[in-house]
PDB file of C-alpha atoms in Angstrom:
ATOM      1  CA  MET A   1     103.136  17.964 140.318  1.00 53.00           C
ATOM      2  CA  GLU A   2     104.908  19.002 143.388  1.00 64.00           C
ATOM      3  CA  THR A   3     104.739  22.707 142.390  1.00 76.00           C
ATOM      4  CA  ILE A   4     101.029  22.763 142.919  1.00 88.00           C
ATOM      5  CA  HIS A   5     101.498  21.711 146.404  1.00 89.00           C
ATOM      6  CA  THR A   6     103.977  24.434 147.525  1.00 89.00           C
ATOM      7  CA  ARG A   7     102.885  27.184 145.374  1.00 93.00           C
ATOM      8  CA  ARG A   8     102.866  30.723 147.093  1.00 95.00           C
ATOM      9  CA  THR A   9     101.871  34.074 145.810  1.00 97.00           C
ATOM     10  CA  ILE A  10     105.181  36.132 145.503  1.00 98.00           C
ATOM     11  CA  ARG A  11     104.942  39.828 145.866  1.00 98.00           C
ATOM     12  CA  LYS A  12     108.727  40.439 146.346  1.00 98.00           C
ATOM     13  CA  TYR A  13     111.285  39.724 143.370  1.00 98.00           C
ATOM     14  CA  SER A  14     114.926  39.586 143.182  1.00 98.00           C
ATOM     15  CA  ASP A  15     116.858  41.860 140.673  1.00 95.00           C
ATOM     16  CA  GLN A  16     117.559  38.852 138.202  1.00 97.00           C
ATOM     17  CA  GLU A  17     115.678  39.582 134.752  1.00 97.00           C
ATOM     18  CA  VAL A  18     113.308  37.210 133.323  1.00 98.00           C
ATOM     19  CA  SER A  19     114.986  36.405 129.814  1.00 98.00           C
ATOM     20  CA  ASN A  20     112.962  36.979 126.578  1.00 98.00           C
ATOM     21  CA  ALA A  21     113.752  33.534 125.701  1.00 98.00           C
ATOM     22  CA  LEU A  22     112.368  31.938 128.521  1.00 98.00           C
ATOM     23  CA  LEU A  23     109.293  34.214 128.752  1.00 98.00           C
ATOM     24  CA  ASN A  24     108.520  33.578 125.057  1.00 98.00           C
ATOM     25  CA  ARG A  25     109.040  29.945 125.700  1.00 98.00           C
ATOM     26  CA  LEU A  26     106.430  29.698 128.430  1.00 98.00           C
ATOM     27  CA  LEU A  27     104.002  31.768 126.481  1.00 98.00           C
ATOM     28  CA  THR A  28     104.422  29.802 123.595  1.00 98.00           C
ATOM     29  CA  ASP A  29     104.086  26.552 125.553  1.00 98.00           C
ATOM     30  CA  ALA A  30     100.830  27.966 127.226  1.00 98.00           C
ATOM     31  CA  GLU A  31      99.303  28.200 123.715  1.00 98.00           C
ATOM     32  CA  ARG A  32      98.409  24.394 123.990  1.00 98.00           C
ATOM     33  CA  THR A  33      95.743  25.196 126.640  1.00 98.00           C
ATOM     34  CA  GLN A  34      92.123  24.668 125.801  1.00 97.00           C
ATOM     35  CA  THR A  35      90.287  27.384 123.626  1.00 98.00           C
ATOM     36  CA  MET A  36      86.865  27.794 122.132  1.00 97.00           C
ATOM     37  CA  GLY A  37      86.578  26.601 118.648  1.00 97.00           C
ATOM     38  CA  ASN A  38      90.604  26.669 118.437  1.00 98.00           C
ATOM     39  CA  LEU A  39      90.154  30.556 117.945  1.00 98.00           C
ATOM     40  CA  GLN A  40      92.694  31.433 120.970  1.00 98.00           C
ATOM     41  CA  LEU A  41      90.312  34.563 121.866  1.00 98.00           C
ATOM     42  CA  TYR A  42      93.032  36.085 123.925  1.00 98.00           C
ATOM     43  CA  SER A  43      96.165  38.536 123.730  1.00 98.00           C
ATOM     44  CA  VAL A  44      98.878  39.314 126.355  1.00 98.00           C
ATOM     45  CA  VAL A  45     100.528  42.678 126.683  1.00 98.00           C
ATOM     46  CA  VAL A  46     103.987  42.199 128.149  1.00 98.00           C
ATOM     47  CA  THR A  47     105.226  45.336 130.394  1.00 98.00           C
ATOM     48  CA  ARG A  48     108.864  45.596 131.241  1.00 98.00           C
ATOM     49  CA  SER A  49     109.554  49.276 131.003  1.00 98.00           C
ATOM     50  CA  PRO A  50     109.583  51.145 134.504  1.00 98.00           C
ATOM     51  CA  GLU A  51     107.642  54.212 132.907  1.00 98.00           C
ATOM     52  CA  MET A  52     104.781  51.765 131.568  1.00 98.00           C
ATOM     53  CA  LYS A  53     104.853  49.921 134.850  1.00 98.00           C
ATOM     54  CA  GLN A  54     104.223  53.153 136.666  1.00 98.00           C
ATOM     55  CA  ARG A  55     101.517  54.309 134.393  1.00 98.00           C
ATOM     56  CA  LEU A  56      99.909  50.954 135.073  1.00 98.00           C
ATOM     57  CA  ALA A  57     100.387  50.741 138.970  1.00 98.00           C
ATOM     58  CA  PRO A  58      97.192  53.266 139.790  1.00 98.00           C
ATOM     59  CA  ALA A  59      94.955  50.752 138.105  1.00 98.00           C
ATOM     60  CA  HIS A  60      96.155  48.073 140.453  1.00 98.00           C
ATOM     61  CA  PHE A  61      95.752  50.655 143.568  1.00 97.00           C
ATOM     62  CA  ASN A  62      99.487  51.049 143.481  1.00 98.00           C
ATOM     63  CA  GLN A  63     100.559  47.846 145.012  1.00 98.00           C
ATOM     64  CA  PRO A  64     104.265  47.918 145.098  1.00 98.00           C
ATOM     65  CA  MET A  65     104.758  44.566 143.098  1.00 98.00           C
ATOM     66  CA  VAL A  66     103.527  46.205 139.766  1.00 98.00           C
ATOM     67  CA  THR A  67     106.544  48.475 139.673  1.00 98.00           C
ATOM     68  CA  GLN A  68     108.834  46.203 141.263  1.00 98.00           C
ATOM     69  CA  ALA A  69     108.357  42.922 139.401  1.00 98.00           C
ATOM     70  CA  PRO A  70     110.527  42.627 136.220  1.00 98.00           C
ATOM     71  CA  VAL A  71     107.366  41.683 134.244  1.00 98.00           C
ATOM     72  CA  VAL A  72     103.865  42.660 134.389  1.00 98.00           C
ATOM     73  CA  LEU A  73     101.668  40.538 132.135  1.00 99.00           C
ATOM     74  CA  THR A  74      98.109  41.743 131.126  1.00 99.00           C
ATOM     75  CA  PHE A  75      95.999  39.007 129.725  1.00 98.00           C
ATOM     76  CA  CYS A  76      92.955  40.184 127.592  1.00 98.00           C
ATOM     77  CA  ALA A  77      90.002  38.777 126.119  1.00 98.00           C
ATOM     78  CA  ASP A  78      90.241  39.348 122.370  1.00 98.00           C
ATOM     79  CA  PHE A  79      87.665  39.155 119.916  1.00 98.00           C
ATOM     80  CA  ARG A  80      89.267  42.072 117.770  1.00 98.00           C
ATOM     81  CA  ARG A  81      92.007  39.924 116.154  1.00 98.00           C
ATOM     82  CA  THR A  82      89.310  37.145 115.050  1.00 98.00           C
ATOM     83  CA  THR A  83      87.008  40.096 114.155  1.00 98.00           C
ATOM     84  CA  VAL A  84      89.623  41.592 111.689  1.00 98.00           C
ATOM     85  CA  TRP A  85      90.595  37.982 110.319  1.00 98.00           C
ATOM     86  CA  CYS A  86      86.816  37.615 109.491  1.00 98.00           C
ATOM     87  CA  ASP A  87      86.501  41.269 108.003  1.00 98.00           C
ATOM     88  CA  ASN A  88      89.637  40.327 105.586  1.00 98.00           C
ATOM     89  CA  ARG A  89      88.372  36.733 104.666  1.00 98.00           C
ATOM     90  CA  GLN A  90      84.768  37.672 103.279  1.00 98.00           C
ATOM     91  CA  ALA A  91      83.195  36.710 106.525  1.00 98.00           C
ATOM     92  CA  ASP A  92      80.516  38.638 108.707  1.00 98.00           C
ATOM     93  CA  PRO A  93      81.684  38.467 112.237  1.00 98.00           C
ATOM     94  CA  GLY A  94      79.029  38.738 114.888  1.00 97.00           C
ATOM     95  CA  TYR A  95      81.304  38.901 118.036  1.00 98.00           C
ATOM     96  CA  ASP A  96      80.254  42.371 119.723  1.00 98.00           C
ATOM     97  CA  ASN A  97      78.077  40.872 122.343  1.00 98.00           C
ATOM     98  CA  PHE A  98      78.311  39.543 125.874  1.00 97.00           C
ATOM     99  CA  LEU A  99      78.458  35.857 125.057  1.00 98.00           C
ATOM    100  CA  SER A 100      81.485  36.447 122.905  1.00 98.00           C
ATOM    101  CA  PHE A 101      83.027  38.172 125.891  1.00 98.00           C
ATOM    102  CA  ILE A 102      82.392  35.494 127.982  1.00 98.00           C
ATOM    103  CA  ASN A 103      83.989  33.131 125.440  1.00 98.00           C
ATOM    104  CA  ALA A 104      87.074  35.285 125.110  1.00 98.00           C
ATOM    105  CA  ALA A 105      87.186  35.653 128.868  1.00 98.00           C
ATOM    106  CA  THR A 106      87.299  32.152 129.443  1.00 98.00           C
ATOM    107  CA  ASP A 107      89.831  31.554 126.908  1.00 98.00           C
ATOM    108  CA  ALA A 108      92.169  34.381 128.339  1.00 98.00           C
ATOM    109  CA  LEU A 109      91.857  32.950 132.065  1.00 98.00           C
ATOM    110  CA  LEU A 110      92.567  29.352 130.828  1.00 98.00           C
ATOM    111  CA  TYR A 111      95.654  30.710 128.985  1.00 98.00           C
ATOM    112  CA  CYS A 112      96.725  32.691 131.892  1.00 98.00           C
ATOM    113  CA  GLN A 113      96.461  29.801 134.247  1.00 98.00           C
ATOM    114  CA  THR A 114      98.407  27.524 131.983  1.00 98.00           C
ATOM    115  CA  PHE A 115     101.029  29.986 131.722  1.00 98.00           C
ATOM    116  CA  CYS A 116     101.094  30.365 135.627  1.00 98.00           C
ATOM    117  CA  ASN A 117     101.612  26.822 136.038  1.00 97.00           C
ATOM    118  CA  LEU A 118     104.416  26.518 133.673  1.00 97.00           C
ATOM    119  CA  ALA A 119     106.188  29.695 135.144  1.00 98.00           C
ATOM    120  CA  GLU A 120     106.083  28.252 138.584  1.00 97.00           C
ATOM    121  CA  ALA A 121     107.458  25.022 137.403  1.00 96.00           C
ATOM    122  CA  GLU A 122     110.484  26.661 136.139  1.00 97.00           C
ATOM    123  CA  GLY A 123     110.874  28.466 139.638  1.00 96.00           C
ATOM    124  CA  LEU A 124     109.475  31.860 138.720  1.00 98.00           C
ATOM    125  CA  GLY A 125     107.173  33.581 141.276  1.00 98.00           C
ATOM    126  CA  LEU A 126     103.928  35.379 140.436  1.00 98.00           C
ATOM    127  CA  CYS A 127     101.133  37.339 141.826  1.00 98.00           C
ATOM    128  CA  TYR A 128      97.740  37.175 140.290  1.00 98.00           C
ATOM    129  CA  LEU A 129      96.011  40.838 140.628  1.00 98.00           C
ATOM    130  CA  GLY A 130      92.202  40.783 140.854  1.00 94.00           C
ATOM    131  CA  THR A 131      92.218  44.171 140.402  1.00 97.00           C
ATOM    132  CA  THR A 132      92.410  44.295 136.798  1.00 98.00           C
ATOM    133  CA  VAL A 133      88.527  44.437 136.472  1.00 97.00           C
ATOM    134  CA  TYR A 134      88.261  47.186 138.923  1.00 97.00           C
ATOM    135  CA  MET A 135      89.466  50.162 136.983  1.00 95.00           C
ATOM    136  CA  PRO A 136      89.677  48.587 133.225  1.00 98.00           C
ATOM    137  CA  GLN A 137      89.436  51.849 131.367  1.00 98.00           C
ATOM    138  CA  LEU A 138      92.825  53.013 132.916  1.00 98.00           C
ATOM    139  CA  ILE A 139      94.473  49.736 131.657  1.00 98.00           C
ATOM    140  CA  ILE A 140      92.563  50.140 128.383  1.00 98.00           C
ATOM    141  CA  ASP A 141      93.939  53.696 127.814  1.00 98.00           C
ATOM    142  CA  THR A 142      97.368  52.867 129.111  1.00 98.00           C
ATOM    143  CA  LEU A 143      97.756  49.771 126.870  1.00 98.00           C
ATOM    144  CA  GLN A 144      96.118  51.243 123.927  1.00 98.00           C
ATOM    145  CA  LEU A 145      93.477  48.351 123.853  1.00 98.00           C
ATOM    146  CA  PRO A 146      91.144  48.677 120.896  1.00 98.00           C
ATOM    147  CA  ARG A 147      87.580  47.923 120.389  1.00 98.00           C
ATOM    148  CA  LEU A 148      86.582  44.253 121.318  1.00 98.00           C
ATOM    149  CA  VAL A 149      89.826  43.780 123.543  1.00 98.00           C
ATOM    150  CA  MET A 150      89.187  43.698 127.309  1.00 98.00           C
ATOM    151  CA  PRO A 151      91.609  43.265 130.209  1.00 98.00           C
ATOM    152  CA  VAL A 152      90.699  40.370 132.542  1.00 98.00           C
ATOM    153  CA  ALA A 153      93.748  39.293 134.518  1.00 98.00           C
ATOM    154  CA  THR A 154      97.206  40.610 135.398  1.00 98.00           C
ATOM    155  CA  ILE A 155     100.290  38.825 136.871  1.00 98.00           C
ATOM    156  CA  THR A 156     103.536  40.067 138.134  1.00 98.00           C
ATOM    157  CA  LEU A 157     106.444  38.026 137.254  1.00 98.00           C
ATOM    158  CA  GLY A 158     109.797  37.393 138.647  1.00 98.00           C
ATOM    159  CA  TRP A 159     112.311  35.471 140.375  1.00 98.00           C
ATOM    160  CA  PRO A 160     111.217  35.004 144.106  1.00 98.00           C
ATOM    161  CA  ASP A 161     112.886  37.005 146.939  1.00 98.00           C
ATOM    162  CA  GLU A 162     110.690  35.546 149.470  1.00 97.00           C
ATOM    163  CA  GLN A 163     109.067  32.487 150.722  1.00 96.00           C
ATOM    164  CA  PRO A 164     105.680  33.438 152.333  1.00 96.00           C
ATOM    165  CA  PRO A 165     103.616  30.716 154.090  1.00 94.00           C
ATOM    166  CA  LEU A 166     101.200  28.517 152.113  1.00 94.00           C
ATOM    167  CA  SER A 167      97.597  29.944 152.051  1.00 94.00           C
ATOM    168  CA  ASP A 168      94.901  28.067 153.538  1.00 95.00           C
ATOM    169  CA  ARG A 169      92.316  26.136 151.480  1.00 97.00           C
ATOM    170  CA  LEU A 170      88.846  24.751 151.997  1.00 98.00           C
ATOM    171  CA  PRO A 171      88.538  20.983 152.099  1.00 97.00           C
ATOM    172  CA  LEU A 172      87.510  19.318 149.071  1.00 98.00           C
ATOM    173  CA  ALA A 173      84.104  18.499 150.592  1.00 97.00           C
ATOM    174  CA  ALA A 174      83.345  22.172 150.372  1.00 98.00           C
ATOM    175  CA  ILE A 175      83.542  22.540 146.941  1.00 98.00           C
ATOM    176  CA  VAL A 176      82.655  19.035 145.336  1.00 98.00           C
ATOM    177  CA  HIS A 177      78.922  18.075 144.639  1.00 98.00           C
ATOM    178  CA  ASP A 178      78.116  14.523 143.592  1.00 98.00           C
ATOM    179  CA  GLU A 179      75.631  14.268 140.693  1.00 98.00           C
ATOM    180  CA  THR A 180      73.560  17.463 141.716  1.00 98.00           C
ATOM    181  CA  TYR A 181      74.347  20.522 143.797  1.00 98.00           C
ATOM    182  CA  HIS A 182      73.794  20.142 147.341  1.00 97.00           C
ATOM    183  CA  ASP A 183      73.268  23.378 149.272  1.00 98.00           C
ATOM    184  CA  TYR A 184      74.963  24.227 152.483  1.00 98.00           C
ATOM    185  CA  THR A 185      73.214  23.882 155.681  1.00 98.00           C
ATOM    186  CA  PRO A 186      74.479  25.610 158.841  1.00 98.00           C
ATOM    187  CA  ALA A 187      76.345  22.262 159.858  1.00 98.00           C
ATOM    188  CA  ASP A 188      77.977  22.196 156.592  1.00 98.00           C
ATOM    189  CA  ILE A 189      79.297  25.804 157.026  1.00 98.00           C
ATOM    190  CA  ASP A 190      80.675  24.780 160.414  1.00 98.00           C
ATOM    191  CA  ALA A 191      82.356  21.479 159.120  1.00 98.00           C
ATOM    192  CA  HIS A 192      83.784  23.453 156.220  1.00 98.00           C
ATOM    193  CA  TYR A 193      84.844  26.933 157.530  1.00 98.00           C
ATOM    194  CA  THR A 194      85.854  26.340 161.218  1.00 98.00           C
ATOM    195  CA  ALA A 195      89.329  25.175 160.602  1.00 98.00           C
ATOM    196  CA  LYS A 196      89.917  28.534 158.398  1.00 98.00           C
ATOM    197  CA  GLU A 197      88.414  30.601 161.040  1.00 98.00           C
ATOM    198  CA  GLN A 198      90.437  29.258 163.620  1.00 98.00           C
ATOM    199  CA  LEU A 199      93.717  29.722 162.111  1.00 97.00           C
ATOM    200  CA  PRO A 200      95.830  32.273 164.091  1.00 97.00           C
ATOM    201  CA  GLU A 201      96.433  34.407 161.272  1.00 96.00           C
ATOM    202  CA  ASN A 202      92.629  34.801 160.507  1.00 97.00           C
ATOM    203  CA  GLN A 203      91.823  35.242 164.041  1.00 98.00           C
ATOM    204  CA  GLU A 204      94.557  38.467 163.831  1.00 98.00           C
ATOM    205  CA  PHE A 205      92.656  39.445 160.782  1.00 96.00           C
ATOM    206  CA  VAL A 206      89.676  39.668 162.464  1.00 98.00           C
ATOM    207  CA  ARG A 207      91.079  41.469 165.405  1.00 98.00           C
ATOM    208  CA  ILE A 208      93.003  44.169 163.662  1.00 98.00           C
ATOM    209  CA  ASN A 209      89.812  44.950 161.714  1.00 98.00           C
ATOM    210  CA  HIS A 210      87.553  45.010 164.864  1.00 98.00           C
ATOM    211  CA  LYS A 211      85.021  42.517 163.678  1.00 98.00           C
ATOM    212  CA  GLN A 212      83.539  39.635 165.291  1.00 98.00           C
ATOM    213  CA  THR A 213      83.703  37.102 162.689  1.00 98.00           C
ATOM    214  CA  LEU A 214      86.128  36.496 159.591  1.00 98.00           C
ATOM    215  CA  ALA A 215      83.206  36.691 157.319  1.00 98.00           C
ATOM    216  CA  GLN A 216      82.377  40.390 158.316  1.00 98.00           C
ATOM    217  CA  VAL A 217      86.056  41.217 157.471  1.00 98.00           C
ATOM    218  CA  PHE A 218      85.104  40.369 154.009  1.00 97.00           C
ATOM    219  CA  THR A 219      81.602  41.876 153.691  1.00 98.00           C
ATOM    220  CA  ASP A 220      82.378  45.016 155.672  1.00 98.00           C
ATOM    221  CA  CYS A 221      85.982  45.630 154.865  1.00 97.00           C
ATOM    222  CA  ARG A 222      87.434  43.915 151.839  1.00 96.00           C
ATOM    223  CA  TYR A 223      84.595  43.450 149.278  1.00 97.00           C
ATOM    224  CA  THR A 224      81.698  45.728 150.386  1.00 98.00           C
ATOM    225  CA  ARG A 225      78.334  45.932 148.729  1.00 98.00           C
ATOM    226  CA  LYS A 226      78.805  49.434 147.823  1.00 97.00           C
ATOM    227  CA  ASP A 227      82.230  48.888 146.262  1.00 97.00           C
ATOM    228  CA  ASN A 228      80.876  45.821 144.478  1.00 97.00           C
ATOM    229  CA  GLU A 229      77.906  47.704 143.134  1.00 98.00           C
ATOM    230  CA  ALA A 230      80.041  50.643 141.961  1.00 97.00           C
ATOM    231  CA  LEU A 231      82.720  48.651 140.284  1.00 97.00           C
ATOM    232  CA  SER A 232      80.055  46.512 138.612  1.00 97.00           C
ATOM    233  CA  ALA A 233      78.676  49.628 136.954  1.00 98.00           C
ATOM    234  CA  THR A 234      82.131  50.702 135.973  1.00 97.00           C
ATOM    235  CA  LEU A 235      82.867  47.274 134.326  1.00 97.00           C
ATOM    236  CA  LEU A 236      79.643  47.199 132.483  1.00 98.00           C
ATOM    237  CA  GLU A 237      80.154  50.631 131.177  1.00 98.00           C
ATOM    238  CA  THR A 238      83.626  49.879 129.872  1.00 98.00           C
ATOM    239  CA  LEU A 239      82.243  46.464 128.371  1.00 98.00           C
ATOM    240  CA  ARG A 240      80.002  48.794 126.552  1.00 98.00           C
ATOM    241  CA  LYS A 241      82.639  51.262 125.311  1.00 98.00           C
ATOM    242  CA  GLN A 242      84.685  48.358 124.051  1.00 98.00           C
ATOM    243  CA  GLY A 243      81.807  46.873 122.223  1.00 98.00           C
ATOM    244  CA  LEU A 244      81.490  43.665 124.179  1.00 97.00           C
ATOM    245  CA  ILE A 245      77.803  44.131 125.314  1.00 95.00           C
TER     246      ILE A 245
END
């Protein structure tokens, strides 16, 4: 598919609306994705109103595309619906546990990715927000998510108003392991990462962050141990409150 070779993360959108008919068709078509036990352990909350987008924005560090995109979609791991179904059909659900969360999160992320592929094939642009799991309680409160429902992914969606450059990717040899896992030697790291490190935009990234290597930008600035541990604690506490661990 040609789209996959030219896909870009879009953060600026035109004023053109995304019609309900198109959005609902894409969401329906995405339901054909893989799912555990054919249970479809996901829900998606569609946010269009400016007020609701403003309320969601702080959970995503007020990134401007959250309020500027025509549509924001929050994909949730959802064992609530299945549990209520069981309760109403003389069945005893046992889905308030971590394994069930993992299964539902996997379902939700698969559904999200299928939707993204279909949306981009229609010419829509989107941005995947990894911030969804950083402050999940704010999203839960804003979207009124009940017990056994947990936000796991968010995308902003609209018609592109920019054409940013393609992001770099590691070579296939960096991610594929034949038969068993092959651990990485220093020579492997050099072979897999040197081209990425030598890109002018990444060298500039190192310079403006006053670091010696690109790896230090990630460990010292973007995804620090302190932040990772604090956000992990927040995530675990939220999963407990939602009844998923």
